[in-house]
PDB file of C-alpha atoms and ligand atoms in Angstrom:
ATOM      1  CA  MET A 186     -33.635  -1.585  21.799  1.00 44.00           C
ATOM      2  CA  VAL A 187     -33.493   2.189  21.600  1.00 51.00           C
ATOM      3  CA  LEU A 188     -30.033   3.710  21.780  1.00 58.00           C
ATOM      4  CA  VAL A 189     -29.230   5.167  25.183  1.00 64.00           C
ATOM      5  CA  GLU A 190     -28.141   8.765  24.790  1.00 65.00           C
ATOM      6  CA  ASP A 191     -24.512   8.351  25.755  1.00 70.00           C
ATOM      7  CA  GLN A 192     -24.072   5.286  23.502  1.00 83.00           C
ATOM      8  CA  ARG A 193     -25.651   7.234  20.651  1.00 83.00           C
ATOM      9  CA  GLU A 194     -23.412  10.227  21.285  1.00 86.00           C
ATOM     10  CA  THR A 195     -20.306   8.043  21.527  1.00 90.00           C
ATOM     11  CA  ILE A 196     -20.948   6.361  18.202  1.00 93.00           C
ATOM     12  CA  ALA A 197     -21.984   9.622  16.563  1.00 91.00           C
ATOM     13  CA  SER A 198     -18.634  11.080  17.656  1.00 93.00           C
ATOM     14  CA  TRP A 199     -16.772   8.073  16.241  1.00 95.00           C
ATOM     15  CA  LEU A 200     -18.478   8.680  12.885  1.00 96.00           C
ATOM     16  CA  ARG A 201     -17.703  12.409  13.006  1.00 94.00           C
ATOM     17  CA  ASP A 202     -14.040  11.801  13.879  1.00 95.00           C
ATOM     18  CA  ALA A 203     -13.381   8.953  11.429  1.00 97.00           C
ATOM     19  CA  ASP A 204     -11.216   9.799   8.402  1.00 97.00           C
ATOM     20  CA  ARG A 205     -12.226   6.886   6.170  1.00 98.00           C
ATOM     21  CA  ILE A 206     -15.528   5.099   6.811  1.00 98.00           C
ATOM     22  CA  VAL A 207     -16.579   1.963   4.965  1.00 98.00           C
ATOM     23  CA  ALA A 208     -20.244   0.999   5.169  1.00 98.00           C
ATOM     24  CA  LEU A 209     -21.268  -2.605   4.455  1.00 98.00           C
ATOM     25  CA  THR A 210     -25.005  -3.069   3.972  1.00 98.00           C
ATOM     26  CA  GLY A 211     -27.198  -6.123   3.672  1.00 98.00           C
ATOM     27  CA  ALA A 212     -30.814  -6.969   2.989  1.00 98.00           C
ATOM     28  CA  GLY A 213     -31.908  -5.708   6.408  1.00 98.00           C
ATOM     29  CA  ILE A 214     -31.620  -2.071   5.302  1.00 98.00           C
ATOM     30  CA  SER A 215     -34.215  -2.700   2.573  1.00 98.00           C
ATOM     31  CA  THR A 216     -36.876  -4.693   4.432  1.00 98.00           C
ATOM     32  CA  GLU A 217     -38.614  -1.484   5.508  1.00 97.00           C
ATOM     33  CA  SER A 218     -38.808  -0.642   1.803  1.00 98.00           C
ATOM     34  CA  GLY A 219     -40.830  -3.821   1.223  1.00 98.00           C
ATOM     35  CA  ILE A 220     -38.009  -6.085   0.054  1.00 98.00           C
ATOM     36  CA  PRO A 221     -37.756  -9.251   2.196  1.00 97.00           C
ATOM     37  CA  ASP A 222     -34.362 -10.262   3.536  1.00 98.00           C
ATOM     38  CA  PHE A 223     -33.024 -13.811   3.492  1.00 97.00           C
ATOM     39  CA  ARG A 224     -32.256 -14.957   7.044  1.00 97.00           C
ATOM     40  CA  GLY A 225     -34.309 -12.631   9.220  1.00 96.00           C
ATOM     41  CA  PRO A 226     -37.558 -13.764  10.874  1.00 95.00           C
ATOM     42  CA  GLU A 227     -39.491 -13.200   7.609  1.00 95.00           C
ATOM     43  CA  GLY A 228     -36.560 -14.031   5.346  1.00 96.00           C
ATOM     44  CA  VAL A 229     -36.818 -15.799   1.982  1.00 95.00           C
ATOM     45  CA  TRP A 230     -34.483 -18.595   3.074  1.00 94.00           C
ATOM     46  CA  THR A 231     -36.018 -18.652   6.569  1.00 95.00           C
ATOM     47  CA  LYS A 232     -39.434 -19.361   5.072  1.00 95.00           C
ATOM     48  CA  ASN A 233     -38.214 -21.715   2.341  1.00 93.00           C
ATOM     49  CA  PRO A 234     -34.850 -23.306   3.187  1.00 90.00           C
ATOM     50  CA  ALA A 235     -35.004 -25.452   0.050  1.00 85.00           C
ATOM     51  CA  ALA A 236     -35.076 -22.302  -2.094  1.00 85.00           C
ATOM     52  CA  GLU A 237     -31.551 -21.394  -0.995  1.00 86.00           C
ATOM     53  CA  LYS A 238     -30.277 -24.697  -2.368  1.00 81.00           C
ATOM     54  CA  THR A 239     -31.662 -24.020  -5.845  1.00 79.00           C
ATOM     55  CA  ALA A 240     -30.557 -20.371  -5.944  1.00 88.00           C
ATOM     56  CA  THR A 241     -27.345 -21.496  -7.635  1.00 94.00           C
ATOM     57  CA  LEU A 242     -25.866 -20.667 -11.018  1.00 95.00           C
ATOM     58  CA  GLN A 243     -25.713 -24.380 -11.820  1.00 95.00           C
ATOM     59  CA  HIS A 244     -29.463 -24.858 -11.375  1.00 94.00           C
ATOM     60  CA  TYR A 245     -30.233 -21.702 -13.345  1.00 96.00           C
ATOM     61  CA  VAL A 246     -28.035 -22.556 -16.335  1.00 96.00           C
ATOM     62  CA  GLY A 247     -28.880 -26.267 -16.296  1.00 96.00           C
ATOM     63  CA  ASP A 248     -32.650 -26.201 -15.951  1.00 95.00           C
ATOM     64  CA  PRO A 249     -34.951 -24.236 -18.307  1.00 96.00           C
ATOM     65  CA  GLU A 250     -37.788 -24.630 -15.797  1.00 95.00           C
ATOM     66  CA  VAL A 251     -35.743 -22.846 -13.125  1.00 94.00           C
ATOM     67  CA  ARG A 252     -35.147 -20.002 -15.611  1.00 96.00           C
ATOM     68  CA  ARG A 253     -38.814 -19.813 -16.596  1.00 96.00           C
ATOM     69  CA  GLN A 254     -39.805 -19.517 -12.914  1.00 95.00           C
ATOM     70  CA  ALA A 255     -37.037 -16.975 -12.307  1.00 95.00           C
ATOM     71  CA  TRP A 256     -38.355 -14.716 -15.106  1.00 97.00           C
ATOM     72  CA  GLN A 257     -41.891 -14.961 -13.713  1.00 96.00           C
ATOM     73  CA  ASN A 258     -40.561 -14.061 -10.247  1.00 95.00           C
ATOM     74  CA  ARG A 259     -38.660 -11.105 -11.708  1.00 96.00           C
ATOM     75  CA  LEU A 260     -41.862  -9.768 -13.299  1.00 97.00           C
ATOM     76  CA  VAL A 261     -43.443  -9.380  -9.865  1.00 96.00           C
ATOM     77  CA  ALA A 262     -40.317  -8.647  -7.815  1.00 96.00           C
ATOM     78  CA  PRO A 263     -40.681  -5.812  -5.235  1.00 96.00           C
ATOM     79  CA  TYR A 264     -37.617  -3.999  -6.674  1.00 97.00           C
ATOM     80  CA  TRP A 265     -39.698  -2.187  -9.291  1.00 97.00           C
ATOM     81  CA  THR A 266     -41.953  -0.461  -6.762  1.00 97.00           C
ATOM     82  CA  SER A 267     -39.728  -0.144  -3.675  1.00 98.00           C
ATOM     83  CA  GLU A 268     -38.546   3.248  -2.442  1.00 98.00           C
ATOM     84  CA  PRO A 269     -35.542   4.104  -0.244  1.00 98.00           C
ATOM     85  CA  ASN A 270     -36.263   4.388   3.489  1.00 98.00           C
ATOM     86  CA  ALA A 271     -34.789   6.451   6.330  1.00 97.00           C
ATOM     87  CA  GLY A 272     -31.942   3.958   6.652  1.00 98.00           C
ATOM     88  CA  HIS A 273     -30.794   4.553   3.068  1.00 98.00           C
ATOM     89  CA  ARG A 274     -31.205   8.304   3.540  1.00 98.00           C
ATOM     90  CA  ALA A 275     -29.119   8.216   6.726  1.00 98.00           C
ATOM     91  CA  LEU A 276     -26.198   6.794   4.738  1.00 98.00           C
ATOM     92  CA  VAL A 277     -26.581   9.622   2.214  1.00 98.00           C
ATOM     93  CA  ASP A 278     -26.384  12.023   5.171  1.00 97.00           C
ATOM     94  CA  LEU A 279     -23.262  10.174   6.337  1.00 97.00           C
ATOM     95  CA  GLU A 280     -21.709  10.788   2.914  1.00 97.00           C
ATOM     96  CA  HIS A 281     -22.476  14.509   3.181  1.00 97.00           C
ATOM     97  CA  GLU A 282     -21.576  14.977   6.849  1.00 94.00           C
ATOM     98  CA  ALA A 283     -18.681  12.587   7.447  1.00 94.00           C
ATOM     99  CA  CYS A 284     -15.874  10.835   5.579  1.00 95.00           C
ATOM    100  CA  LEU A 285     -17.678   7.950   3.880  1.00 98.00           C
ATOM    101  CA  ASP A 286     -15.046   6.392   1.635  1.00 98.00           C
ATOM    102  CA  THR A 287     -16.917   3.398   0.180  1.00 98.00           C
ATOM    103  CA  LEU A 288     -20.352   1.820   0.539  1.00 98.00           C
ATOM    104  CA  VAL A 289     -20.219  -1.902  -0.166  1.00 99.00           C
ATOM    105  CA  THR A 290     -23.699  -3.305  -0.543  1.00 98.00           C
ATOM    106  CA  GLN A 291     -24.744  -6.931  -0.791  1.00 98.00           C
ATOM    107  CA  ASN A 292     -28.117  -5.700  -2.023  1.00 98.00           C
ATOM    108  CA  ILE A 293     -29.182  -5.818  -5.670  1.00 98.00           C
ATOM    109  CA  ASP A 294     -32.068  -3.338  -5.350  1.00 98.00           C
ATOM    110  CA  GLY A 295     -30.289  -0.081  -6.261  1.00 98.00           C
ATOM    111  CA  LEU A 296     -31.945   1.720  -3.334  1.00 98.00           C
ATOM    112  CA  HIS A 297     -28.726   3.379  -2.138  1.00 98.00           C
ATOM    113  CA  GLN A 298     -28.361   5.127  -5.480  1.00 98.00           C
ATOM    114  CA  ALA A 299     -32.091   5.867  -5.574  1.00 98.00           C
ATOM    115  CA  ALA A 300     -31.732   7.566  -2.155  1.00 98.00           C
ATOM    116  CA  GLY A 301     -29.072   9.910  -3.611  1.00 98.00           C
ATOM    117  CA  GLN A 302     -25.854   8.082  -2.671  1.00 98.00           C
ATOM    118  CA  ASP A 303     -22.998   8.985  -5.005  1.00 98.00           C
ATOM    119  CA  PRO A 304     -22.855   5.948  -7.319  1.00 98.00           C
ATOM    120  CA  ALA A 305     -19.067   6.323  -7.482  1.00 98.00           C
ATOM    121  CA  LEU A 306     -18.933   5.367  -3.776  1.00 98.00           C
ATOM    122  CA  VAL A 307     -21.169   2.309  -4.136  1.00 98.00           C
ATOM    123  CA  VAL A 308     -19.863  -1.202  -4.810  1.00 98.00           C
ATOM    124  CA  GLU A 309     -22.697  -3.630  -5.607  1.00 98.00           C
ATOM    125  CA  ILE A 310     -20.686  -6.679  -4.588  1.00 98.00           C
ATOM    126  CA  HIS A 311     -23.549  -9.083  -5.402  1.00 98.00           C
ATOM    127  CA  GLY A 312     -24.507  -7.277  -8.616  1.00 98.00           C
ATOM    128  CA  THR A 313     -27.763  -5.627  -9.577  1.00 98.00           C
ATOM    129  CA  MET A 314     -31.302  -6.690 -10.472  1.00 98.00           C
ATOM    130  CA  HIS A 315     -31.638  -3.639 -12.742  1.00 98.00           C
ATOM    131  CA  GLU A 316     -29.547  -5.147 -15.538  1.00 98.00           C
ATOM    132  CA  VAL A 317     -29.429  -8.430 -17.472  1.00 98.00           C
ATOM    133  CA  THR A 318     -26.265 -10.178 -18.570  1.00 98.00           C
ATOM    134  CA  CYS A 319     -25.702 -12.911 -21.132  1.00 98.00           C
ATOM    135  CA  MET A 320     -23.959 -15.937 -19.626  1.00 97.00           C
ATOM    136  CA  ALA A 321     -22.265 -16.610 -22.993  1.00 97.00           C
ATOM    137  CA  CYS A 322     -21.144 -13.261 -24.502  1.00 98.00           C
ATOM    138  CA  GLY A 323     -21.439 -11.031 -21.415  1.00 97.00           C
ATOM    139  CA  ASP A 324     -23.664  -8.470 -23.132  1.00 98.00           C
ATOM    140  CA  ARG A 325     -25.376  -6.270 -20.479  1.00 98.00           C
ATOM    141  CA  THR A 326     -28.748  -4.658 -21.081  1.00 98.00           C
ATOM    142  CA  PRO A 327     -31.452  -2.987 -18.933  1.00 98.00           C
ATOM    143  CA  MET A 328     -33.668  -5.475 -17.069  1.00 98.00           C
ATOM    144  CA  GLU A 329     -36.834  -3.683 -18.202  1.00 98.00           C
ATOM    145  CA  ALA A 330     -36.216  -4.473 -21.894  1.00 98.00           C
ATOM    146  CA  THR A 331     -36.004  -8.204 -21.196  1.00 98.00           C
ATOM    147  CA  LEU A 332     -39.005  -8.111 -18.842  1.00 98.00           C
ATOM    148  CA  ASP A 333     -40.956  -6.599 -21.752  1.00 98.00           C
ATOM    149  CA  ARG A 334     -40.004  -9.662 -23.834  1.00 98.00           C
ATOM    150  CA  VAL A 335     -41.216 -11.961 -21.043  1.00 98.00           C
ATOM    151  CA  ARG A 336     -44.500 -10.017 -20.819  1.00 98.00           C
ATOM    152  CA  ALA A 337     -44.814 -10.440 -24.601  1.00 98.00           C
ATOM    153  CA  GLY A 338     -44.633 -14.216 -24.194  1.00 98.00           C
ATOM    154  CA  GLU A 339     -40.942 -15.238 -24.247  1.00 98.00           C
ATOM    155  CA  ASP A 340     -40.714 -17.321 -21.081  1.00 97.00           C
ATOM    156  CA  ASP A 341     -36.926 -17.863 -21.261  1.00 98.00           C
ATOM    157  CA  PRO A 342     -35.649 -15.079 -23.559  1.00 98.00           C
ATOM    158  CA  PRO A 343     -32.211 -15.766 -25.096  1.00 98.00           C
ATOM    159  CA  CYS A 344     -29.526 -13.158 -25.746  1.00 98.00           C
ATOM    160  CA  LEU A 345     -30.380 -11.093 -28.839  1.00 98.00           C
ATOM    161  CA  LEU A 346     -26.715 -11.091 -29.896  1.00 98.00           C
ATOM    162  CA  CYS A 347     -25.684 -14.725 -29.475  1.00 98.00           C
ATOM    163  CA  ARG A 348     -28.788 -16.644 -28.279  1.00 98.00           C
ATOM    164  CA  GLY A 349     -27.000 -17.349 -24.973  1.00 98.00           C
ATOM    165  CA  ILE A 350     -28.763 -17.717 -21.606  1.00 98.00           C
ATOM    166  CA  LEU A 351     -29.808 -14.420 -20.033  1.00 98.00           C
ATOM    167  CA  LYS A 352     -29.737 -13.837 -16.275  1.00 98.00           C
ATOM    168  CA  SER A 353     -30.159 -10.868 -13.954  1.00 98.00           C
ATOM    169  CA  ALA A 354     -26.774  -9.224 -13.417  1.00 98.00           C
ATOM    170  CA  THR A 355     -26.724 -10.570  -9.850  1.00 97.00           C
ATOM    171  CA  ILE A 356     -24.187 -12.942  -8.307  1.00 96.00           C
ATOM    172  CA  SER A 357     -25.759 -16.310  -7.476  1.00 94.00           C
ATOM    173  CA  PHE A 358     -24.279 -18.933  -5.218  1.00 93.00           C
ATOM    174  CA  GLY A 359     -21.617 -20.754  -7.242  1.00 92.00           C
ATOM    175  CA  GLN A 360     -20.915 -17.639  -9.320  1.00 94.00           C
ATOM    176  CA  ASN A 361     -17.689 -15.637  -8.929  1.00 94.00           C
ATOM    177  CA  LEU A 362     -17.878 -12.063  -7.771  1.00 96.00           C
ATOM    178  CA  VAL A 363     -16.580  -9.342 -10.090  1.00 96.00           C
ATOM    179  CA  VAL A 364     -12.861  -9.269  -9.255  1.00 97.00           C
ATOM    180  CA  ASP A 365     -12.590  -5.474  -9.442  1.00 98.00           C
ATOM    181  CA  ASP A 366     -15.480  -5.099  -6.973  1.00 98.00           C
ATOM    182  CA  LEU A 367     -13.913  -7.523  -4.523  1.00 98.00           C
ATOM    183  CA  VAL A 368     -10.433  -5.995  -4.791  1.00 98.00           C
ATOM    184  CA  ARG A 369     -11.862  -2.488  -4.330  1.00 98.00           C
ATOM    185  CA  SER A 370     -13.969  -3.553  -1.317  1.00 98.00           C
ATOM    186  CA  GLU A 371     -11.105  -5.373   0.389  1.00 98.00           C
ATOM    187  CA  ARG A 372      -8.722  -2.482  -0.181  1.00 98.00           C
ATOM    188  CA  ALA A 373     -11.282  -0.077   1.288  1.00 98.00           C
ATOM    189  CA  ALA A 374     -11.729  -2.326   4.337  1.00 98.00           C
ATOM    190  CA  ARG A 375      -7.959  -2.501   4.902  1.00 98.00           C
ATOM    191  CA  ASP A 376      -7.612   1.298   4.610  1.00 98.00           C
ATOM    192  CA  CYS A 377     -10.611   2.381   6.694  1.00 98.00           C
ATOM    193  CA  ASP A 378     -10.622   3.519  10.312  1.00 98.00           C
ATOM    194  CA  LEU A 379     -14.276   2.659  10.882  1.00 98.00           C
ATOM    195  CA  LEU A 380     -16.423  -0.064   9.335  1.00 98.00           C
ATOM    196  CA  LEU A 381     -20.192   0.287   9.775  1.00 98.00           C
ATOM    197  CA  ALA A 382     -22.089  -2.963   9.048  1.00 98.00           C
ATOM    198  CA  VAL A 383     -25.818  -2.387   8.606  1.00 98.00           C
ATOM    199  CA  GLY A 384     -28.607  -4.925   8.121  1.00 98.00           C
ATOM    200  CA  SER A 385     -26.536  -7.998   7.418  1.00 98.00           C
ATOM    201  CA  SER A 386     -26.372 -11.349   9.178  1.00 98.00           C
ATOM    202  CA  LEU A 387     -22.699 -11.315   8.068  1.00 98.00           C
ATOM    203  CA  ALA A 388     -23.088 -14.988   7.120  1.00 97.00           C
ATOM    204  CA  VAL A 389     -21.943 -14.847   3.492  1.00 96.00           C
ATOM    205  CA  TYR A 390     -18.341 -14.513   2.316  1.00 96.00           C
ATOM    206  CA  PRO A 391     -16.354 -12.803   0.947  1.00 96.00           C
ATOM    207  CA  ALA A 392     -18.553  -9.816   1.945  1.00 97.00           C
ATOM    208  CA  ALA A 393     -18.478 -10.764   5.638  1.00 98.00           C
ATOM    209  CA  GLY A 394     -14.695 -11.104   5.383  1.00 98.00           C
ATOM    210  CA  LEU A 395     -14.461  -7.307   5.168  1.00 98.00           C
ATOM    211  CA  LEU A 396     -14.986  -7.087   8.922  1.00 98.00           C
ATOM    212  CA  PRO A 397     -11.865  -9.009  10.020  1.00 97.00           C
ATOM    213  CA  LEU A 398      -9.867  -7.183   7.322  1.00 98.00           C
ATOM    214  CA  ALA A 399     -10.930  -3.838   8.814  1.00 98.00           C
ATOM    215  CA  ALA A 400     -10.461  -5.019  12.408  1.00 97.00           C
ATOM    216  CA  ARG A 401      -6.916  -6.248  11.660  1.00 97.00           C
ATOM    217  CA  ALA A 402      -6.157  -2.823  10.243  1.00 96.00           C
ATOM    218  CA  GLY A 403      -7.218  -1.291  13.554  1.00 97.00           C
ATOM    219  CA  ALA A 404     -10.582   0.048  12.425  1.00 98.00           C
ATOM    220  CA  GLU A 405     -13.490   0.505  14.829  1.00 97.00           C
ATOM    221  CA  ILE A 406     -16.283  -1.966  14.013  1.00 97.00           C
ATOM    222  CA  VAL A 407     -19.896  -0.838  14.479  1.00 96.00           C
ATOM    223  CA  ILE A 408     -22.729  -3.298  13.764  1.00 96.00           C
ATOM    224  CA  VAL A 409     -26.338  -2.145  13.380  1.00 96.00           C
ATOM    225  CA  ASN A 410     -28.696  -5.089  13.059  1.00 96.00           C
ATOM    226  CA  GLY A 411     -32.022  -6.376  14.335  1.00 95.00           C
ATOM    227  CA  GLU A 412     -30.599  -9.746  15.360  1.00 96.00           C
ATOM    228  CA  PRO A 413     -27.242 -11.014  16.638  1.00 96.00           C
ATOM    229  CA  THR A 414     -24.477 -11.715  14.112  1.00 97.00           C
ATOM    230  CA  GLY A 415     -21.396 -13.915  14.401  1.00 96.00           C
ATOM    231  CA  PHE A 416     -19.230 -10.782  14.494  1.00 97.00           C
ATOM    232  CA  ASP A 417     -20.982  -9.096  17.434  1.00 95.00           C
ATOM    233  CA  PRO A 418     -18.351 -10.348  19.931  1.00 94.00           C
ATOM    234  CA  VAL A 419     -15.525  -8.604  18.038  1.00 93.00           C
ATOM    235  CA  ALA A 420     -17.398  -5.358  17.328  1.00 95.00           C
ATOM    236  CA  ASP A 421     -16.587  -2.139  19.194  1.00 95.00           C
ATOM    237  CA  ALA A 422     -20.314  -1.334  19.266  1.00 94.00           C
ATOM    238  CA  VAL A 423     -23.443  -3.327  18.451  1.00 94.00           C
ATOM    239  CA  ILE A 424     -26.740  -1.486  18.095  1.00 93.00           C
ATOM    240  CA  ARG A 425     -29.828  -3.670  18.087  1.00 92.00           C
ATOM    241  CA  GLY A 426     -32.974  -2.109  16.655  1.00 91.00           C
ATOM    242  CA  PRO A 427     -34.926  -1.106  13.547  1.00 95.00           C
ATOM    243  CA  ILE A 428     -32.415   0.408  11.109  1.00 97.00           C
ATOM    244  CA  SER A 429     -34.704   3.202   9.901  1.00 95.00           C
ATOM    245  CA  GLU A 430     -34.982   4.417  13.516  1.00 93.00           C
ATOM    246  CA  VAL A 431     -31.469   3.738  14.772  1.00 92.00           C
ATOM    247  CA  LEU A 432     -29.276   4.795  11.854  1.00 95.00           C
ATOM    248  CA  PRO A 433     -30.550   8.409  11.629  1.00 94.00           C
ATOM    249  CA  HIS A 434     -29.829   8.732  15.374  1.00 90.00           C
ATOM    250  CA  ILE A 435     -26.156   7.836  15.109  1.00 91.00           C
ATOM    251  CA  VAL A 436     -25.531   9.592  11.806  1.00 91.00           C
ATOM    252  CA  GLY A 437     -27.360  12.761  12.658  1.00 71.00           C
ATOM    253  CA  GLY A 438     -25.686  12.915  16.103  1.00 54.00           C
TER     254      GLY A 438
HETATM  255  N1  APR B  33     -33.847  -3.419  11.128  1.00 75.60           N
HETATM  256  C1  APR B  33     -32.747  -4.049  11.625  1.00 75.60           C
HETATM  257  N2  APR B  33     -32.322  -5.266  11.193  1.00 75.60           N
HETATM  258  C2  APR B  33     -33.058  -5.862  10.222  1.00 75.60           C
HETATM  259  C3  APR B  33     -34.212  -5.275   9.652  1.00 75.60           C
HETATM  260  C4  APR B  33     -34.589  -3.998  10.150  1.00 75.60           C
HETATM  261  N3  APR B  33     -35.658  -3.343   9.675  1.00 75.60           N
HETATM  262  N4  APR B  33     -34.715  -6.134   8.721  1.00 75.60           N
HETATM  263  C5  APR B  33     -33.898  -7.219   8.709  1.00 75.60           C
HETATM  264  N5  APR B  33     -32.906  -7.058   9.604  1.00 75.60           N
HETATM  265  C6  APR B  33     -31.795  -7.966   9.854  1.00 75.60           C
HETATM  266  C7  APR B  33     -32.184  -9.426   9.972  1.00 75.60           C
HETATM  267  O1  APR B  33     -32.472  -9.744  11.313  1.00 75.60           O
HETATM  268  C8  APR B  33     -30.921 -10.138   9.484  1.00 75.60           C
HETATM  269  O2  APR B  33     -30.045 -10.424  10.561  1.00 75.60           O
HETATM  270  O3  APR B  33     -30.962  -7.900   8.710  1.00 75.60           O
HETATM  271  C9  APR B  33     -30.247  -9.127   8.563  1.00 75.60           C
HETATM  272  C10 APR B  33     -30.309  -9.542   7.105  1.00 75.60           C
HETATM  273  O4  APR B  33     -29.512 -10.703   6.968  1.00 75.60           O
HETATM  274  P1  APR B  33     -29.681 -11.612   5.658  1.00 75.60           P
HETATM  275  O5  APR B  33     -31.132 -11.836   5.416  1.00 75.60           O
HETATM  276  O6  APR B  33     -28.773 -12.785   5.834  1.00 75.60           O
HETATM  277  O7  APR B  33     -29.182 -10.693   4.470  1.00 75.60           O
HETATM  278  P2  APR B  33     -27.677 -10.457   4.013  1.00 75.60           P
HETATM  279  O8  APR B  33     -26.752 -10.455   5.176  1.00 75.60           O
HETATM  280  O9  APR B  33     -27.695  -9.252   3.147  1.00 75.60           O
HETATM  281  O10 APR B  33     -27.383 -11.749   3.107  1.00 75.60           O
HETATM  282  C11 APR B  33     -26.146 -11.774   2.424  1.00 75.60           C
HETATM  283  O11 APR B  33     -26.894 -13.767   1.271  1.00 75.60           O
HETATM  284  O12 APR B  33     -28.541 -14.955   0.155  1.00 75.60           O
HETATM  285  C12 APR B  33     -27.400 -14.163  -0.010  1.00 75.60           C
HETATM  286  O13 APR B  33     -26.901 -12.882  -1.896  1.00 75.60           O
HETATM  287  C13 APR B  33     -27.722 -12.905  -0.771  1.00 75.60           C
HETATM  288  O14 APR B  33     -26.723 -10.713  -0.531  1.00 75.60           O
HETATM  289  C14 APR B  33     -27.329 -11.784   0.176  1.00 75.60           C
HETATM  290  C15 APR B  33     -26.348 -12.462   1.108  1.00 75.60           C
END
């Protein structure tokens, strides 16, 4: 659905007038960069519901075969070749043209930073695929170095410091979020006067819980998504359409 002019202008004025905007992004902002989402029509979990059940920390730590497959998947993951799209760039424009306080992303692809977003504004609440962490000693290293070890034949490379299990620095189901990230995101949601949710089914907590926090604080809630979400009924505006087309319209308004 293309934005009708007055709706676009209304929302563009809300963004211009807001004093503290929080943006919450999900996988939908990166699909046009070639990274599949999870619950959309072509989503990873949509296509393979069983995969969601095994995407847990318990399976990864407990089963070497799950880790071996995970390292093979990482070798060919789309993150290494994907580029930011107009949706990511629109949020960079929002940072330059309006009062974007914090960008909380559920995405692990680093495309907001690659688009030029100030990294100090970005909270990667589900971690990042660009680093590896040791599940035993917590050592963090660049993903590329460990992928080189996998390419050289180590199919489940252990930590070089303590021989512990290595994993992408992402948050899997069953894994706690980084407390500082969660506290910072929730504080931002409580203090904002507009929360812009982009490309998320808003199905996973605590990220989705930022919306009611913002709403209770009196913030305007704007949802941009290709499909309905459970929070649409409480939003002040819902814009249905391709993010890379819609977001530049309301930001550049
Ligand atoms: N334009 C508009 N909307 C889009 C586009 C697009 N180009 N592409 C996808 N979408 C929408 C989909 O319709 C879907 O509603 O984006 C939404 C993405 O929702 P999810 O796939 O559920 O992704 P997300 O909300 O980020 O998932 C949250 O779940 O599996 C975990 O850790 C994973 O961070 C992820 C979390």
